[in-house]
CSV table of C-alpha atoms in Angstrom, one decimal:
chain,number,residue,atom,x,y,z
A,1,UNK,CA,41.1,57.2,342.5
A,2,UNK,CA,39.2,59.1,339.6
A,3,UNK,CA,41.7,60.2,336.7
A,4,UNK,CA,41.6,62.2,333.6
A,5,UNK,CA,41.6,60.0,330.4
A,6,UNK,CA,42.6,60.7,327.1
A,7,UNK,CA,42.2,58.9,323.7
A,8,UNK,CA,44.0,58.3,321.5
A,9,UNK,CA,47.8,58.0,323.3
A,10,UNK,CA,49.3,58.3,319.9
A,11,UNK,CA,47.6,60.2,316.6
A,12,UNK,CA,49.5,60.4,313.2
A,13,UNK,CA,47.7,62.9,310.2
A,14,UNK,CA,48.3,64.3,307.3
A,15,UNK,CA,48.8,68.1,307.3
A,16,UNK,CA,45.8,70.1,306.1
A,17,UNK,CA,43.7,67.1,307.6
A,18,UNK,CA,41.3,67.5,310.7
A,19,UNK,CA,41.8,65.6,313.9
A,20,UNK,CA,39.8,64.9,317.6
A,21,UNK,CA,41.3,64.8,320.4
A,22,UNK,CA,39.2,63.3,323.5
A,23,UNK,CA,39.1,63.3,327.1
A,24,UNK,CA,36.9,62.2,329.9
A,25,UNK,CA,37.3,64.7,332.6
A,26,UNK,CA,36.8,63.7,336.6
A,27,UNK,CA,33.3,63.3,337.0
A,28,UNK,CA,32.0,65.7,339.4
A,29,UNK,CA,34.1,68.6,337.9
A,30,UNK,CA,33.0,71.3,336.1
A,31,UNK,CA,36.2,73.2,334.5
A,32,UNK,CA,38.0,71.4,332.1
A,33,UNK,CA,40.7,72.4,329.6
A,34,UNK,CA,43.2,71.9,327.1
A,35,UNK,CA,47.2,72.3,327.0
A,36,UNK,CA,50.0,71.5,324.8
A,37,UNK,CA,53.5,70.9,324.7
A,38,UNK,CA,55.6,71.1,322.0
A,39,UNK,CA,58.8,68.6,322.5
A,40,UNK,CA,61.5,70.1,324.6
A,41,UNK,CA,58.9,72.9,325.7
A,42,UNK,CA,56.6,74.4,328.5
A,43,UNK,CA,53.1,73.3,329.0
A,44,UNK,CA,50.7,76.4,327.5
A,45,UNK,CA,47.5,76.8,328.2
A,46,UNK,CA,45.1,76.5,324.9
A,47,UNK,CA,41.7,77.1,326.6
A,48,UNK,CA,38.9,76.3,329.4
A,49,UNK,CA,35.5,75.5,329.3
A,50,UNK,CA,32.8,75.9,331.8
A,51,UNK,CA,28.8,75.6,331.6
A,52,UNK,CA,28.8,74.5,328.1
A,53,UNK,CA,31.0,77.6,326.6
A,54,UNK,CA,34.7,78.7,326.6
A,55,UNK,CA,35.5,80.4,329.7
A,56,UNK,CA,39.2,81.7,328.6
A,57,UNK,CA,41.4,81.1,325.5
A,58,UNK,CA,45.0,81.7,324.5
A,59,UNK,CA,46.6,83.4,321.4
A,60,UNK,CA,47.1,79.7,320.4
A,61,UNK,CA,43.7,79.0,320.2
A,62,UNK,CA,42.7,80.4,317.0
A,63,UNK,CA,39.7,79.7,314.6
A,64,UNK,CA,41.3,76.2,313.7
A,65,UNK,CA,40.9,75.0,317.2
A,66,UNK,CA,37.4,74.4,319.0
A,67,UNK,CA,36.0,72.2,321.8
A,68,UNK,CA,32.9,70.6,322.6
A,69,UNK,CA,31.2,68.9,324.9
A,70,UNK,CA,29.0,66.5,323.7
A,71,UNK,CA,27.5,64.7,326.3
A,72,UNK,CA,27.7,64.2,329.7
A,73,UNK,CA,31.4,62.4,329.8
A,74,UNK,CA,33.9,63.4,327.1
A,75,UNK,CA,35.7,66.9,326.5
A,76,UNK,CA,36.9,67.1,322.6
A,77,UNK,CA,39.4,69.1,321.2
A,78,UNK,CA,39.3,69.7,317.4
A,79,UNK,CA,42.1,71.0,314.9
A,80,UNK,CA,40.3,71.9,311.8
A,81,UNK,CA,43.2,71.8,309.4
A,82,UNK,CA,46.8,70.8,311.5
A,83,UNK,CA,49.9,72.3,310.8
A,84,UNK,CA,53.4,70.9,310.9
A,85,UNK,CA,53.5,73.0,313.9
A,86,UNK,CA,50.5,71.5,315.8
A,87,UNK,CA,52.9,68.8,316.7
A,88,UNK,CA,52.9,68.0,320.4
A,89,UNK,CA,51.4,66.5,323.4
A,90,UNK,CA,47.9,67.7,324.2
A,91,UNK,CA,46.6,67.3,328.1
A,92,UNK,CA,43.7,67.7,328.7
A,93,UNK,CA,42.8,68.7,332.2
A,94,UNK,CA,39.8,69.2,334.9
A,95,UNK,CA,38.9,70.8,337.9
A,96,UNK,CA,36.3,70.9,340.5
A,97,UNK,CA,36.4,75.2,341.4
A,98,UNK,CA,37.3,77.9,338.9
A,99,UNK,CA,40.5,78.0,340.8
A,100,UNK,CA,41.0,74.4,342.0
A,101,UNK,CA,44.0,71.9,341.3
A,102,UNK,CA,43.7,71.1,337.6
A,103,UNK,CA,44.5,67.3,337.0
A,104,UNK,CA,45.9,65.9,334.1
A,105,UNK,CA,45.4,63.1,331.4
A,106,UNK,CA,48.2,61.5,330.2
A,107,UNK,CA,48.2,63.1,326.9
A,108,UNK,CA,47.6,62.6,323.5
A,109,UNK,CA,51.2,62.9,321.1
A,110,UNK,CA,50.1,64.7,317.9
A,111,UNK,CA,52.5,64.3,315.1
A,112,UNK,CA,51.4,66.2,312.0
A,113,UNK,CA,53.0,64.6,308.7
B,1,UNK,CA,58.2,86.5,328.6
B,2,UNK,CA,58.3,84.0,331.4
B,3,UNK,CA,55.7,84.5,334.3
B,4,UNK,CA,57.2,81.9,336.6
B,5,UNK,CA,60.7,80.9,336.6
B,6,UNK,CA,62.2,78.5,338.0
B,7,UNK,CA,65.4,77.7,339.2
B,8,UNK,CA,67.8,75.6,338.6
B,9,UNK,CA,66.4,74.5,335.1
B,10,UNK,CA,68.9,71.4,335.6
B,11,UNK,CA,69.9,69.3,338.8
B,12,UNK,CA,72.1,66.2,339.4
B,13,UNK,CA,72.9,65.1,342.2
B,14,UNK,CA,74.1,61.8,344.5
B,15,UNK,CA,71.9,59.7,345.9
B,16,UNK,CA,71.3,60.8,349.5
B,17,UNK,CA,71.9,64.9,349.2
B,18,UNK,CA,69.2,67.7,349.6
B,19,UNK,CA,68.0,70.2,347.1
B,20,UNK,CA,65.8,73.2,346.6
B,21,UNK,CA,63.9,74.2,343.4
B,22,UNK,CA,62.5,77.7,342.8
B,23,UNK,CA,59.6,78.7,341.5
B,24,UNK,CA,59.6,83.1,341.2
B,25,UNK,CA,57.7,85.4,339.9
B,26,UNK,CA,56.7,89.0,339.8
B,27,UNK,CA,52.6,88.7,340.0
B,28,UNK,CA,50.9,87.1,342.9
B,29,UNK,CA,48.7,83.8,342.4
B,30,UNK,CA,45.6,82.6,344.1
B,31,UNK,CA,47.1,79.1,343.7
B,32,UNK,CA,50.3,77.4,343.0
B,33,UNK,CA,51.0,73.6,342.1
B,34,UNK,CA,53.9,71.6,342.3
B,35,UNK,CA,53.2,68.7,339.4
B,36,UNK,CA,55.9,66.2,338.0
B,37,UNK,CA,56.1,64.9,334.7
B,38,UNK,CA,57.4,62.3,333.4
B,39,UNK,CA,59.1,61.9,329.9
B,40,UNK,CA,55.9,61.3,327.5
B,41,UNK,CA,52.9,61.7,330.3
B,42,UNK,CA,50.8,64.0,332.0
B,43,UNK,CA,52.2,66.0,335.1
B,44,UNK,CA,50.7,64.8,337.9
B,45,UNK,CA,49.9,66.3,341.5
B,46,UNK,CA,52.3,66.6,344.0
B,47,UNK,CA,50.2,69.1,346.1
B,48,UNK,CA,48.8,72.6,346.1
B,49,UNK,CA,49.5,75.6,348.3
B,50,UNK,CA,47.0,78.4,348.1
B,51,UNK,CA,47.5,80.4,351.4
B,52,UNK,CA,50.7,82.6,351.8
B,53,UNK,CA,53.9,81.5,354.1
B,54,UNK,CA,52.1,78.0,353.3
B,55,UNK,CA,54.4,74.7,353.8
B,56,UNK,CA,53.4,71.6,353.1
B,57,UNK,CA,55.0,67.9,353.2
B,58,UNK,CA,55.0,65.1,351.5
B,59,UNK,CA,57.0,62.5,353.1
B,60,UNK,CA,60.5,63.9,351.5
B,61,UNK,CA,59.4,66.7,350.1
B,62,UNK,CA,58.9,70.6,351.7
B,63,UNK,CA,56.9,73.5,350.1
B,64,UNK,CA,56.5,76.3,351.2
B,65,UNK,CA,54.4,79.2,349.2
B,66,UNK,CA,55.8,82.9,350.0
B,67,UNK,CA,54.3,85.5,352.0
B,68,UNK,CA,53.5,87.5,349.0
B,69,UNK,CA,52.4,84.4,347.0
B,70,UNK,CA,55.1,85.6,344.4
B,71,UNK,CA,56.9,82.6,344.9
B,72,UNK,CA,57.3,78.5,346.1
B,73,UNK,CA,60.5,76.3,346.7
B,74,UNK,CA,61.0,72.6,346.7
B,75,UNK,CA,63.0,71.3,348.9
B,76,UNK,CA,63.7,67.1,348.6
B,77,UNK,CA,65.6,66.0,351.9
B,78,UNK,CA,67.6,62.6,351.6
B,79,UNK,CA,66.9,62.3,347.2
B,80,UNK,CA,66.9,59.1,345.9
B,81,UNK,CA,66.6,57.5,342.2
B,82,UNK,CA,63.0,57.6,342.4
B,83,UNK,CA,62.7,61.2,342.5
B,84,UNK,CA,64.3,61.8,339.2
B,85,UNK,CA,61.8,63.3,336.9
B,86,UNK,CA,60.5,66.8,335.7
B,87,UNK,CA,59.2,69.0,338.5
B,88,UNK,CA,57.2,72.3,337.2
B,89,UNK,CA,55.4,74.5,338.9
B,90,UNK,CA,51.9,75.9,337.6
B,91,UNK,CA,50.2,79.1,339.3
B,92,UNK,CA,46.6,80.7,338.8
B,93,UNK,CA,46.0,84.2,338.9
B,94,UNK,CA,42.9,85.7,340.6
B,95,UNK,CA,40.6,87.6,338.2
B,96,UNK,CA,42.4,87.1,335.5
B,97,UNK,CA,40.9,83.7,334.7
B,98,UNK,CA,41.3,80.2,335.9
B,99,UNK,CA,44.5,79.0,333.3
B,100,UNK,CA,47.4,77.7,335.1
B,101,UNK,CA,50.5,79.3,334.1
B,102,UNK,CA,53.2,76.9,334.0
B,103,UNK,CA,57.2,77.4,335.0
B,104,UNK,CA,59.6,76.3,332.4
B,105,UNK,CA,60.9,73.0,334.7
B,106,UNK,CA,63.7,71.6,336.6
B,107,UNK,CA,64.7,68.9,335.5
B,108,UNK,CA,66.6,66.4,338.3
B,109,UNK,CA,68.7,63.5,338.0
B,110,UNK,CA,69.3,61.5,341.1
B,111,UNK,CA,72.2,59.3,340.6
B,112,UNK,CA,72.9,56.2,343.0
C-alpha cells in the first residue's frame, strides 16, 4: 500500500542553525503539506502546496519557513534559522483532491538545542 | 480558540465495554477524518465521512458524520487492549482552503 515517507526520523541542531526536513508524498497525489506538533499538543497545520506554489499557509509559517519541490518525488520543508520553540514532530502529508483524505508520514522529531 | 472539540479528552475503560468519542464544532466541514496516533508517529486513517447523517464501520468501530456536518462520534463496541491509542479528529472546510483542522484528541486506555 503506498505511504508517506519522511527523513530523517530523528534531527538534532543547533539554535540559529538551518535544517531540511523531507518527504516523499503518495505518488499520484497532487496536494501535499506540512504539520507540526509540539509535545503534549494538537497537530497545526503549517502549509499546502499545489502546482509548484503554496496553496495556503498558517500564522506559523513565517519568513523562516519555506518548501520546495525539487523534483518529481520529494516535498522539503526548510527552517532557515530554528528556534528553541521549533521543537516538535513535523508530518508531512498528501492528498489526491484539494479536499481528499490527507495521509500521513511518520514524522520527523525536531529538537532544537 | 478550538474549532473542533472533542470529547472526552481522556478515556479508560475495561476490556470488553463500549464508548463514544465526540468530535463538535460550530462550522460545517466538507470532510471529516477520524485518524489515530500513536505515541511518536504519524496519525493514520481510520476512515473519512464527507456526506451528512453519514455512518460508517470498521469492524468495531461506528461513525457517523451529523446532519449539519458540524459534528462526528466514535463509537468502539466490545474495546479491547488493541484499541488503546490517540484518536483525533481532523475536518476540512469548503472555500476556505484545503488544511485539515485538527480536534485536540481523546486519548483511551483499554485495560484488560
Amino acid at each position: 500500500e503506498p505511504e508517506v515517507t519522511q527523513t530523517p526520523s530523528h534531527q538534532v541542531t543547533q539554535m540559529g542553525q538551518e535544517v531540511i526536513l523531507r518527504c516523499v508524498p503518495i505518488s499520484n497525489h497532487l496536494y501535499f503539506y506540512w504539520y507540526r506538533q509540539i509535545l503534549g499538543q494538537k497537530v497545526e497545520f503549517l502549509v499546502s502546496f499545489y502546482n509548484n506554489e503554496i496553496s495556503e499557509k498558517s500564522e506559523i509559517f513565517d519568513d523562516q519557513f519555506s518548501v520546495e519541490r525539487p523534483d518529481g518525488s520529494n516535498f522539503t520543508l526548510k527552517i532557515r534559522s530554528t528556534k528553541l520553540e521549533d521543537s516538535a514532530m513535523y508530518f508531512c502529508a498528501s492528498s489526491g483532491g484539494q479536499e481528499g483524505t490527507q495521509y500521513f508520514g511518520p514524522g520527523t522529531r525536531l529538537l532544537v538545542l | 480558540t478550538q474549532l473542533l472539540e472533542q470529547s472526552p479528552q481522556f478515556l479508560s475503560i475495561q476490556e470488553g465495554e463500549n464508548l463514544t468519542v465526540y468530535c463538535n464544532s460550530s462550522s460545517v466541514f466538507s470532510s471529516l477524518q477520524w485518524y489515530r496516533q500513536e505515541p511518536g508517529e504519524g496519525p493514520v486513517l481510520l476512515v473519512t465521512v464527507v456526506t451528512g447523517g453519514e455512518v460508517k464501520k470498521l469492524k468495531r468501530l461506528t461513525f457517523q458524520f451529523g446532519d449539519a456536518r458540524k459534528d462526528s462520534s466514535l463509537h468502539i463496541t466490545a474495546a479491547q487492549p488493541g484499541d488503546t491509542g490517540l484518536y483525533l479528529c481532523a475536518g476540512a472546510r469548503r472555500y476556505t482552503g484545503n488544511q485539515f483542522y485538527f480536534g485536540t484528541g481523546t486519548s483511551l486506555t483499554v485495560i484488560p
